[in-house]
Tab-separated table of C-alpha atoms in Angstrom:
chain	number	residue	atom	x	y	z
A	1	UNK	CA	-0.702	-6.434	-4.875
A	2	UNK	CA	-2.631	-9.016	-2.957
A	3	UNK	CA	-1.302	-11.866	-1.757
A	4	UNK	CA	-0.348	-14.574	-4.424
A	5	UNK	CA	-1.780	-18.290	-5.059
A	6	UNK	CA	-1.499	-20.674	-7.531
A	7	UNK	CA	-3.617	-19.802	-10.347
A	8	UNK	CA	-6.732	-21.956	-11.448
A	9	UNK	CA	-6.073	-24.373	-14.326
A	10	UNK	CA	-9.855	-23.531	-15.815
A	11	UNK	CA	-8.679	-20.306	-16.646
A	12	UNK	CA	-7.336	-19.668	-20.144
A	13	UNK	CA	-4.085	-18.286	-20.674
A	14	UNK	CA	-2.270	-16.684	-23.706
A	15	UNK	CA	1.246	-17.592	-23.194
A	16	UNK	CA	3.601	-16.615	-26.073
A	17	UNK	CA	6.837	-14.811	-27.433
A	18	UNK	CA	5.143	-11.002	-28.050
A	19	UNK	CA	5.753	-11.202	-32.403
A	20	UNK	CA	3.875	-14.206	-32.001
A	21	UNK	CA	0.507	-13.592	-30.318
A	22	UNK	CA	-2.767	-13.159	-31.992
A	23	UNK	CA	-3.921	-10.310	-33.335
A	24	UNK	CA	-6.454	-11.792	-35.379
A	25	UNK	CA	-9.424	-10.498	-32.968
A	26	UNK	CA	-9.824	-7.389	-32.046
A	27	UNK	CA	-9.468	-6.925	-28.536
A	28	UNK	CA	-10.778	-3.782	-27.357
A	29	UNK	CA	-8.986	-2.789	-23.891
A	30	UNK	CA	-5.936	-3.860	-22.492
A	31	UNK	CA	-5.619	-3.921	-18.483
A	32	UNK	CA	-1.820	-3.530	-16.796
A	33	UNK	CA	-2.150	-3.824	-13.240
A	34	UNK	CA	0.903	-2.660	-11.088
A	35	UNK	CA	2.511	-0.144	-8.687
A	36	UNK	CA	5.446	1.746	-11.041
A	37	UNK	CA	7.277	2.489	-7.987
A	38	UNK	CA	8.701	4.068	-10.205
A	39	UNK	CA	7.944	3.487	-14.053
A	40	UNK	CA	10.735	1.366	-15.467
A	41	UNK	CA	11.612	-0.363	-18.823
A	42	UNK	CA	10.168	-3.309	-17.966
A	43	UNK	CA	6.812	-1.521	-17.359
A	44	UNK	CA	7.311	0.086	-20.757
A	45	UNK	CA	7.598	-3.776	-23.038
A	46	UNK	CA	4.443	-4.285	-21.387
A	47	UNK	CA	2.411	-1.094	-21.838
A	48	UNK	CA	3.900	-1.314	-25.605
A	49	UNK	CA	2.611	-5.042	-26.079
A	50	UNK	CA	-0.670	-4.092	-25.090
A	51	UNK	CA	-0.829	-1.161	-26.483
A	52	UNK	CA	-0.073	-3.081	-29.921
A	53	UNK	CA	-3.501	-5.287	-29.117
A	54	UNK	CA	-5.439	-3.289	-28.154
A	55	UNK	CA	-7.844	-0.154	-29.097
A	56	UNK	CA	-7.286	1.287	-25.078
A	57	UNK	CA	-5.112	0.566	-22.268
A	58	UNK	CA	-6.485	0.464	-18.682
A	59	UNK	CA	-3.825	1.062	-16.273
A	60	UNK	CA	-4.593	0.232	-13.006
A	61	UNK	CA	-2.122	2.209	-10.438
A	62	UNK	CA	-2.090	-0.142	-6.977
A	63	UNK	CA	-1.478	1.053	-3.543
A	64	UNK	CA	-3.317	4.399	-4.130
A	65	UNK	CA	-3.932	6.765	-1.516
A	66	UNK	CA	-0.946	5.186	0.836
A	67	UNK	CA	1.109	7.398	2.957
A	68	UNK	CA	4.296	7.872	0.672
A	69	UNK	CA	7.162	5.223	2.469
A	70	UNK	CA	10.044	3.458	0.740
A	71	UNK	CA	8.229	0.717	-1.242
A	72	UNK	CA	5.642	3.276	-2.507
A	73	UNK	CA	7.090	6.763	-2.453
A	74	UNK	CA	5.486	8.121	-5.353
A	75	UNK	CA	1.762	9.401	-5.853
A	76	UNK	CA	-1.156	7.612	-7.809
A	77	UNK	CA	-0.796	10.987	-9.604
A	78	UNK	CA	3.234	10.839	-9.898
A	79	UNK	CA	2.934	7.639	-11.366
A	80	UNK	CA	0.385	8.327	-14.011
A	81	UNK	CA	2.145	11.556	-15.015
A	82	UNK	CA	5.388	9.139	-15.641
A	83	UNK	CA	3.518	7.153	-18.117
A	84	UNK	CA	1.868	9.933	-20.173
A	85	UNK	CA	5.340	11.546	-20.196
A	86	UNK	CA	6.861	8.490	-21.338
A	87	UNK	CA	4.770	7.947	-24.191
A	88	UNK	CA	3.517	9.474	-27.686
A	89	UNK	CA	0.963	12.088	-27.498
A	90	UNK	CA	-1.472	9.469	-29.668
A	91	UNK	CA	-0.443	6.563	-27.500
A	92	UNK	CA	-1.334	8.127	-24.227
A	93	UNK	CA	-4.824	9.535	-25.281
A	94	UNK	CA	-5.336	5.912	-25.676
A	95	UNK	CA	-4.149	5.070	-21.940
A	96	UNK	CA	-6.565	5.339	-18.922
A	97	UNK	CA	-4.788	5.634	-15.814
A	98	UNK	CA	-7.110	4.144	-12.619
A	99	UNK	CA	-5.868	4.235	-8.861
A	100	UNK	CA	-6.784	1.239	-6.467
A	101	UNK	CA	-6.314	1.346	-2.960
A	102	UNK	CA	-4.506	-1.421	-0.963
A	103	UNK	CA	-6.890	-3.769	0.662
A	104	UNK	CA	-5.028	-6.902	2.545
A	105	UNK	CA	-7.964	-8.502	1.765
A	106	UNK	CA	-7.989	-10.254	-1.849
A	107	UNK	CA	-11.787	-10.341	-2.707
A	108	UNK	CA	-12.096	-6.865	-1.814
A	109	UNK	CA	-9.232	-5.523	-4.121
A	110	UNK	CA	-10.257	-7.685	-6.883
A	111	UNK	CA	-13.779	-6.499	-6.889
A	112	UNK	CA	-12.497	-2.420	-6.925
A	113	UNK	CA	-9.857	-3.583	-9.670
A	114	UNK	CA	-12.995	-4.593	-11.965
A	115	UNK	CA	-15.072	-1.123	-10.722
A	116	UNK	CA	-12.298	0.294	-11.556
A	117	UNK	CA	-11.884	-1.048	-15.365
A	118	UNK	CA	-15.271	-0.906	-16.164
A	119	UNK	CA	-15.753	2.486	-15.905
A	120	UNK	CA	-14.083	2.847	-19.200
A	121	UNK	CA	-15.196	-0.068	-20.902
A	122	UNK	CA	-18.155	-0.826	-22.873
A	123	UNK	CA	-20.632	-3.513	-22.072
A	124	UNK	CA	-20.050	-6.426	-24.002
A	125	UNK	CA	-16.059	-5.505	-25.072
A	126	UNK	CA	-13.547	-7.562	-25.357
A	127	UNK	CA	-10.803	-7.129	-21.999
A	128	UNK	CA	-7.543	-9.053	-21.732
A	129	UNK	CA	-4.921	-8.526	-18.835
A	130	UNK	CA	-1.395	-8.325	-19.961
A	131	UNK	CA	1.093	-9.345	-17.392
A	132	UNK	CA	4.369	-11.299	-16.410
A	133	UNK	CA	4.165	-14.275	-14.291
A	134	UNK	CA	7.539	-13.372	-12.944
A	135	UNK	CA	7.200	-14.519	-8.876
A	136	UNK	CA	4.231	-15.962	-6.663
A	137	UNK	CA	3.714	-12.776	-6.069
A	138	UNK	CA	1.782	-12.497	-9.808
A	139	UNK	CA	-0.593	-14.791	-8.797
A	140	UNK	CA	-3.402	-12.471	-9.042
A	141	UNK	CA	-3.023	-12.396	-12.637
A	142	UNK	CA	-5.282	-15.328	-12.466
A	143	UNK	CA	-8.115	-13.817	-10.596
A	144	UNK	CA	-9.886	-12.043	-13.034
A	145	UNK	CA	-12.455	-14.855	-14.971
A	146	UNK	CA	-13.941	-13.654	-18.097
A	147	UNK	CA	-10.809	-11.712	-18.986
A	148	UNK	CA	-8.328	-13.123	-21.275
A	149	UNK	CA	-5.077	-13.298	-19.905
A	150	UNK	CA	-1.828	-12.560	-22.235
A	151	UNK	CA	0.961	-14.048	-20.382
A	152	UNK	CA	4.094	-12.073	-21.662
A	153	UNK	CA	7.618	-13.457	-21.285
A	154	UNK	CA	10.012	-11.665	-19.512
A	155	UNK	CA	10.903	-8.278	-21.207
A	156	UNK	CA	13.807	-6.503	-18.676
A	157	UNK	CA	14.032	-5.778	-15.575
A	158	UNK	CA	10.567	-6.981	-13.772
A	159	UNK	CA	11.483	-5.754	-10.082
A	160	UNK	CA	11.597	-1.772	-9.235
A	161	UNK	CA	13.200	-2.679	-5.942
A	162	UNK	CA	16.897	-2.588	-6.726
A	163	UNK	CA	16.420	0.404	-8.813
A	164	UNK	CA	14.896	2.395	-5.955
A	165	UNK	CA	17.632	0.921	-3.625
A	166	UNK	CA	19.847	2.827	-5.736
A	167	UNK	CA	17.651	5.870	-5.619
A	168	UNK	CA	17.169	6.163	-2.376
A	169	UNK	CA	20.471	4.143	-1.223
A	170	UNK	CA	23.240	5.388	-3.708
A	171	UNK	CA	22.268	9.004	-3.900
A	172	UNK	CA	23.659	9.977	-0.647
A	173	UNK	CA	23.888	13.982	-0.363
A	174	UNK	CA	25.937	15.213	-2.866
A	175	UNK	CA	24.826	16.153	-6.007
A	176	UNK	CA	28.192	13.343	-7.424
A	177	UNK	CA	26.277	10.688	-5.612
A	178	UNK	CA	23.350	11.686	-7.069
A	179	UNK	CA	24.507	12.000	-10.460
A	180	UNK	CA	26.107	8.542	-10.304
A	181	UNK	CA	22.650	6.880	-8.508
A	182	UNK	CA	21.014	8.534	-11.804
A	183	UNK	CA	23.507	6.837	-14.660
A	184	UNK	CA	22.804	3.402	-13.017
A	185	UNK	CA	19.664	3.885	-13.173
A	186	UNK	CA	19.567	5.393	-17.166
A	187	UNK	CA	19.440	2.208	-18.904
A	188	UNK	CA	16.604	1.398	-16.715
A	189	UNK	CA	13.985	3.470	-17.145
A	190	UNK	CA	13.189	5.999	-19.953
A	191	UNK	CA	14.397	9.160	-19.741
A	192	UNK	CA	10.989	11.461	-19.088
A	193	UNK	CA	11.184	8.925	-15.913
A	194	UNK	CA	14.535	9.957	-14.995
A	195	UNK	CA	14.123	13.571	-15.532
A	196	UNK	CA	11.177	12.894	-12.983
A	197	UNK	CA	13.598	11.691	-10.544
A	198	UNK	CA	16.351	14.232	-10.656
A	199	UNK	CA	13.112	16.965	-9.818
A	200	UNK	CA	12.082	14.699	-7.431
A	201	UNK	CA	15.162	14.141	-5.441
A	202	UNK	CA	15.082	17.881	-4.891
A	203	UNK	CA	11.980	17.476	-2.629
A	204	UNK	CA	11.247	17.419	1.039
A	205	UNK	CA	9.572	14.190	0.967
A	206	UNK	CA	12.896	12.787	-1.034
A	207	UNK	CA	15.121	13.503	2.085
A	208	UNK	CA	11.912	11.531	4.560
A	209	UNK	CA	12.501	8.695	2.366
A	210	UNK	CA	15.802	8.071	2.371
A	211	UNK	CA	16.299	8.257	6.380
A	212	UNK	CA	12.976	6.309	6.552
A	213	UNK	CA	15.117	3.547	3.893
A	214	UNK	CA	18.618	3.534	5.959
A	215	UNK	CA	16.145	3.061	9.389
A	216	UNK	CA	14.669	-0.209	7.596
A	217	UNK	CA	18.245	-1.493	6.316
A	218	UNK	CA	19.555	-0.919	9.828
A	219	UNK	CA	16.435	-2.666	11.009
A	220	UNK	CA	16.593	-5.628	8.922
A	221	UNK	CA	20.372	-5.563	8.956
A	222	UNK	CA	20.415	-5.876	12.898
A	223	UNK	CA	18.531	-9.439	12.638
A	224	UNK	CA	20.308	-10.966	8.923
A	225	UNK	CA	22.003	-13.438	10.339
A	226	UNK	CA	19.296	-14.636	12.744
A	227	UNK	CA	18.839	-18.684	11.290
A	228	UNK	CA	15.082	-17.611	10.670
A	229	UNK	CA	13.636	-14.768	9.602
A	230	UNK	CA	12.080	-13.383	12.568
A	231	UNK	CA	7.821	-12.890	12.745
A	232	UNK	CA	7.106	-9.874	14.889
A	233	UNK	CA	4.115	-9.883	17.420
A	234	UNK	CA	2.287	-6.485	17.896
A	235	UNK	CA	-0.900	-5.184	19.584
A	236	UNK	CA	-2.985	-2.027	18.720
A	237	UNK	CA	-6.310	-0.766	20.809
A	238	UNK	CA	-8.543	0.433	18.880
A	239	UNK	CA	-10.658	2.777	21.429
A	240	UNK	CA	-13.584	3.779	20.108
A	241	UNK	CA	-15.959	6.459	22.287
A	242	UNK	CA	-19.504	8.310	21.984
A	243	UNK	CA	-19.520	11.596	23.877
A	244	UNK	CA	-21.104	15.084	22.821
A	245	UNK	CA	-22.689	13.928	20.142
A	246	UNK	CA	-19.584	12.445	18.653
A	247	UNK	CA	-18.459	8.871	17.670
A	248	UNK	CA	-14.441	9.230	18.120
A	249	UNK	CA	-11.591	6.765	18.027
A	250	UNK	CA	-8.030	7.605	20.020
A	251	UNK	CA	-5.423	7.803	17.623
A	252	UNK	CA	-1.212	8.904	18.750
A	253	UNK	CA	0.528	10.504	15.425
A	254	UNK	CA	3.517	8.581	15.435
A	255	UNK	CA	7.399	10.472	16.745
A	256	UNK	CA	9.622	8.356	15.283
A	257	UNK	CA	10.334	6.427	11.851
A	258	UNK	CA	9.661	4.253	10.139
A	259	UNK	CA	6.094	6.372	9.527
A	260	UNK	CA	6.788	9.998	11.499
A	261	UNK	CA	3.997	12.087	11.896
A	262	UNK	CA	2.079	9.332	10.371
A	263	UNK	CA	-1.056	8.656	12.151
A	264	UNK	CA	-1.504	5.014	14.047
A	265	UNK	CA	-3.183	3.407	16.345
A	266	UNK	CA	-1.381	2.969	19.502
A	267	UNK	CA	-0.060	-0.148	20.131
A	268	UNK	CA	3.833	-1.748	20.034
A	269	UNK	CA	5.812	-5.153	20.242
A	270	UNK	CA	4.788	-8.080	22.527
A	271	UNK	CA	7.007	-7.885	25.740
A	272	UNK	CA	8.732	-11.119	26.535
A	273	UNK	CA	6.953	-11.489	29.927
A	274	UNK	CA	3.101	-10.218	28.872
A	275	UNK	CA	0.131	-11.558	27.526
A	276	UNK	CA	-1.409	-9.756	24.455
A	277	UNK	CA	-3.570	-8.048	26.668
A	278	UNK	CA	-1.278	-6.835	29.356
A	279	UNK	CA	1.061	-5.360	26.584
A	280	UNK	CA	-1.992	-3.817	24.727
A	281	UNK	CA	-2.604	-1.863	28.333
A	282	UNK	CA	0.783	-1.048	28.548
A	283	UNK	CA	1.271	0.430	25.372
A	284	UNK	CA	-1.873	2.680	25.371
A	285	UNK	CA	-1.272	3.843	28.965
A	286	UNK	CA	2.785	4.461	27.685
A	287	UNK	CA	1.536	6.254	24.529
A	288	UNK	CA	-1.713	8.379	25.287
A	289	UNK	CA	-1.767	8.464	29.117
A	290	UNK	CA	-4.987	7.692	29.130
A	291	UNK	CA	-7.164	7.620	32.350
A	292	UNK	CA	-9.463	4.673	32.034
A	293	UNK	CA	-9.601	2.252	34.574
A	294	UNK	CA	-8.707	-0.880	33.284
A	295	UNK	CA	-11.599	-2.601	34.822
A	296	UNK	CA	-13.640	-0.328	32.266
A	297	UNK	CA	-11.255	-1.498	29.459
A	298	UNK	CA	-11.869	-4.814	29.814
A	299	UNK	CA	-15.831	-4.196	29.956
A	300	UNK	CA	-15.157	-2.717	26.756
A	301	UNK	CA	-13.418	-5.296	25.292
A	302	UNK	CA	-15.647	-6.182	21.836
A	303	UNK	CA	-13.165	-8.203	20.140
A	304	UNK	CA	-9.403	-9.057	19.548
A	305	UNK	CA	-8.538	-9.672	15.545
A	306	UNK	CA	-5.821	-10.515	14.166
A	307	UNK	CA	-3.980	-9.096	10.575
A	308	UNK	CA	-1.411	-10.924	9.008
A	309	UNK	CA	-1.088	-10.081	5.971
A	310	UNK	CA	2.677	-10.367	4.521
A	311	UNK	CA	2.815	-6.852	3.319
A	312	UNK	CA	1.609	-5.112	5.765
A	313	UNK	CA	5.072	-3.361	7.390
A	314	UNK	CA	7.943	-2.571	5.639
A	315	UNK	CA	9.798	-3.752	8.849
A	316	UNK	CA	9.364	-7.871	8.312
A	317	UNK	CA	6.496	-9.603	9.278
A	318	UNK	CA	4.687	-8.153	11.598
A	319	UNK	CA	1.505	-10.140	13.053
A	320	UNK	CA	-0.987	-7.628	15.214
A	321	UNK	CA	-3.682	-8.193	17.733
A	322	UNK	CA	-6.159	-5.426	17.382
A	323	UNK	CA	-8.029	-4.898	20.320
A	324	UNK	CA	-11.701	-3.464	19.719
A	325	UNK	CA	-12.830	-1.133	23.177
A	326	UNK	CA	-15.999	0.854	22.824
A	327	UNK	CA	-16.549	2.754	25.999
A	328	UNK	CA	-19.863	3.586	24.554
A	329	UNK	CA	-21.352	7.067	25.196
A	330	UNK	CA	-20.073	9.036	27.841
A	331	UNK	CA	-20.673	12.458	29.138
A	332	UNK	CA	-16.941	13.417	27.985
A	333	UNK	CA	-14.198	11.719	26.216
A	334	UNK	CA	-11.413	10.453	28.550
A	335	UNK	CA	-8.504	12.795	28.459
A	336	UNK	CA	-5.279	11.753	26.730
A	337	UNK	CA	-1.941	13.488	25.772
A	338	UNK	CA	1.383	11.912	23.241
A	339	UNK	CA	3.998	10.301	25.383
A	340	UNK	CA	6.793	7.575	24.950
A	341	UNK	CA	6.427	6.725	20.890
A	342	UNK	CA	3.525	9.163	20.468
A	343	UNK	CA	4.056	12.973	19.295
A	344	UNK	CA	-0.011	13.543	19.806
A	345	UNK	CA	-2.697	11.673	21.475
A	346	UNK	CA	-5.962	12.394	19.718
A	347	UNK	CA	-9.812	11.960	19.603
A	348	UNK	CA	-10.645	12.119	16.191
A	349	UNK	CA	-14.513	11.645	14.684
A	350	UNK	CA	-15.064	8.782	13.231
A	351	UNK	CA	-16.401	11.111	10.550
A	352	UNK	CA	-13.226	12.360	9.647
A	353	UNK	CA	-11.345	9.706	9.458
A	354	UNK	CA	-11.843	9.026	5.477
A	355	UNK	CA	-9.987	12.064	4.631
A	356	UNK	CA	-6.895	11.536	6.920
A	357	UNK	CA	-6.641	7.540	4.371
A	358	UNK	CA	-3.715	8.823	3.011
A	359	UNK	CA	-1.876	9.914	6.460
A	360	UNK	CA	-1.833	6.476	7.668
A	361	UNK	CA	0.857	4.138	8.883
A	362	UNK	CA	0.918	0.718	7.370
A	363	UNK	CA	-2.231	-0.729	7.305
A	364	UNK	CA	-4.046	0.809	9.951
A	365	UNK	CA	-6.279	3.043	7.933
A	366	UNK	CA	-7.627	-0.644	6.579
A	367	UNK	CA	-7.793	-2.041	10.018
A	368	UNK	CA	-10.123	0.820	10.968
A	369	UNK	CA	-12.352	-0.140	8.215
A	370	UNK	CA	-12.959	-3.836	9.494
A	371	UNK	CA	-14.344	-1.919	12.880
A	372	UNK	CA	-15.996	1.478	11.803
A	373	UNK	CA	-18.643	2.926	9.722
A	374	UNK	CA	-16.140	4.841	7.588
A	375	UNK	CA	-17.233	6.052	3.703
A	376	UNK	CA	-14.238	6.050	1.292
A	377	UNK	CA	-13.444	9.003	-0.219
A	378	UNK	CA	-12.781	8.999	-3.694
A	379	UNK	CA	-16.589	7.363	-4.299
A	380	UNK	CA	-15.206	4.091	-3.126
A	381	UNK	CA	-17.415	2.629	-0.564
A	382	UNK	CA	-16.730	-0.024	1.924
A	383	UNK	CA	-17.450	-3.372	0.874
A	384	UNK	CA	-17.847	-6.122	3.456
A	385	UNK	CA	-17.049	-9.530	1.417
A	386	UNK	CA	-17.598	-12.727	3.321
């Protein structure tokens, strides 16, 4: 979800006890925005509520098309399949299920959100969003004007995150651990939901997760008792070149968790003792070996960004400094290989770059986006909002 703000005070809001909102006017489609990592009870109240108002429910899945880690393990196409399994036959021909990519950028996902609904609504029909002011993080609730908004009270268990703490936490090896993980979690969730996660558990990607989940509690574990909560500094080159006929970017598929064999841009933590720069250098000459002067880096220095968004790692908050090098065309791309952090060192075309979204690390499919002409797949193009 994006990132949250206080909500405007022009916007009308429905706020009531479910048995006691109107259902005077007919509403014709119902919008649940969320992430069902994974589907829980919770999740259900809501689906049920609107589902009682309304002739259709759009459900709009968020962080589509994300490399699967331990906040978002689960498929757009997982997560639908939970909610058609968890409802009536005649209740989910009345659900549409819509993904939505991630965006760290709140305009932009906003915009797709309302693509994405009215595909399946008809001009001129009534829309509400049904939803649970439960944290600042529901903020974007409010960013939807000319859509009622039903503000539900809280019905359950709102937050998915201790339940797949147990999942992925609890279940250990054995299938007693995993037997006990699953009877925690069976007054959670329905059971089509659980059944789901008892397949699941048997997969390879189950075993990635939960070493990719004890890395991140070790990580965050190892600064706890720090007075603050820390703010990482990072820097990425992005290093774009034109040779052959080609426009390519250098990409290093990453060796080691959290994100293995994810691809990245190469880049790493601020060193004590260098400026952004130097440690950009030093962490694309450490991770592709590559052989350009840096003379001829710094000629190709376009532009340094930064992205900050909160939710962008998994790891804390990590602030990055891309830095934006186009060596322009040359008669032959600059050699690389994978060393230090890096199991590859790539060229990759630019062209190809919209089918590798969902083997990404973080956000830095996104971040390639700000700098490249890159189509979406999925018939979502790239829209530059001001």
């Amino acid at each position: 979800m994006p990132q949250a703000s206080s909500h405007p005070s022009s916007k009308r809001i429905i706020s009531a006890a479910p048995e006691t909102l109107p259902t005077s006017v007919p509403l014709h489609t119902a919008v649940l925005i969320g992430r069902f990592q994974p589907l829980h009870n919770g999740h259900m109240a809501l689906l049920h509520a609107a589902l009682e108002r309304a002739r259709q429910v759009v459900v709009v899945l968020g962080s589509a098309w994300q490399a699967p880690n331990p906040k978002n393990p689960f498929s757009w196409q997982e997560r639908a399949q939970m909610l058609r399994d968890a409802l009536p036959r005649e209740d989910a021909e009345r659900v549409h299920c819509v993904p939505v990519r991630d965006y760290y950028n709140e305009p932009l996902w906003v915009h797709a959100v309302r693509d994405a609904v009215q595909a399946h609504v008809p001009e001129g029909a009534s829309v509400a969003l049904v939803g649970h002011f439960k944290d600042a993080s529901s903020s974007y609730l409010a960013r939807f004007p000319g859509w009622e908004l039903i503000s539900l009270p809280r019905l359950g268990q709102f937050d998915a995150t201790p339940l797949r703490d147990i999942f992925l936490g609890e279940a250990g090896t054995s299938p007693e651990a995993m037997e006990s993980a699953l009877a925690k979690l069976s007054t959670q969730m329905p059971g089509s939901t659980l059944a789901f996660l008892r397949r699941w558990a048997h997969t390879p990607l189950y075993v990635r997760m939960q070493k990719e989940w004890q890395m991140l509690q070790a990580y965050k574990q190892a600064w706890a008792k720090a007075p603050y909560a820390p703010v990482f500094v990072t820097v990425d080159a992005l290093l774009r070149c034109h040779a052959k006929g080609k426009d390519q970017v250098l990409l290093i598929q990453r060796s080691h968790a959290p994100g293995q064999g994810l691809w990245a841009l190469p880049g790493g933590f601020l060193e004590q003792r260098d400026s952004l720069w130097q440690s950009c250098m030093r962490e694309l000459r450490e991770e592709t070996c590559a052989s350009v002067s840096e003379a001829d880096l710094l000629a190709a220095l376009q532009t340094v960004q930064v992205f900050d968004h909160p939710d962008r790692s998994l790891r804390g908050r990590t602030i990055t400094h891309v830095h934006y090098l186009d060596l322009g065309v040359q008669p032959s791309l600059p050699p690389v290989r994978g060393a230090d952090d890096a199991a590859l060192a790539r060229w990759v075309p630019i062209a190809d770059l919209a089918q590798m979204e969902g083997d990404f690390f973080e956000d830095h499919f996104q971040i390639l986006c700000q700098f490249l002409p890159i189509t979406l797949a999925h018939n979502e193009p790239v829209r530059q909002v001001a």
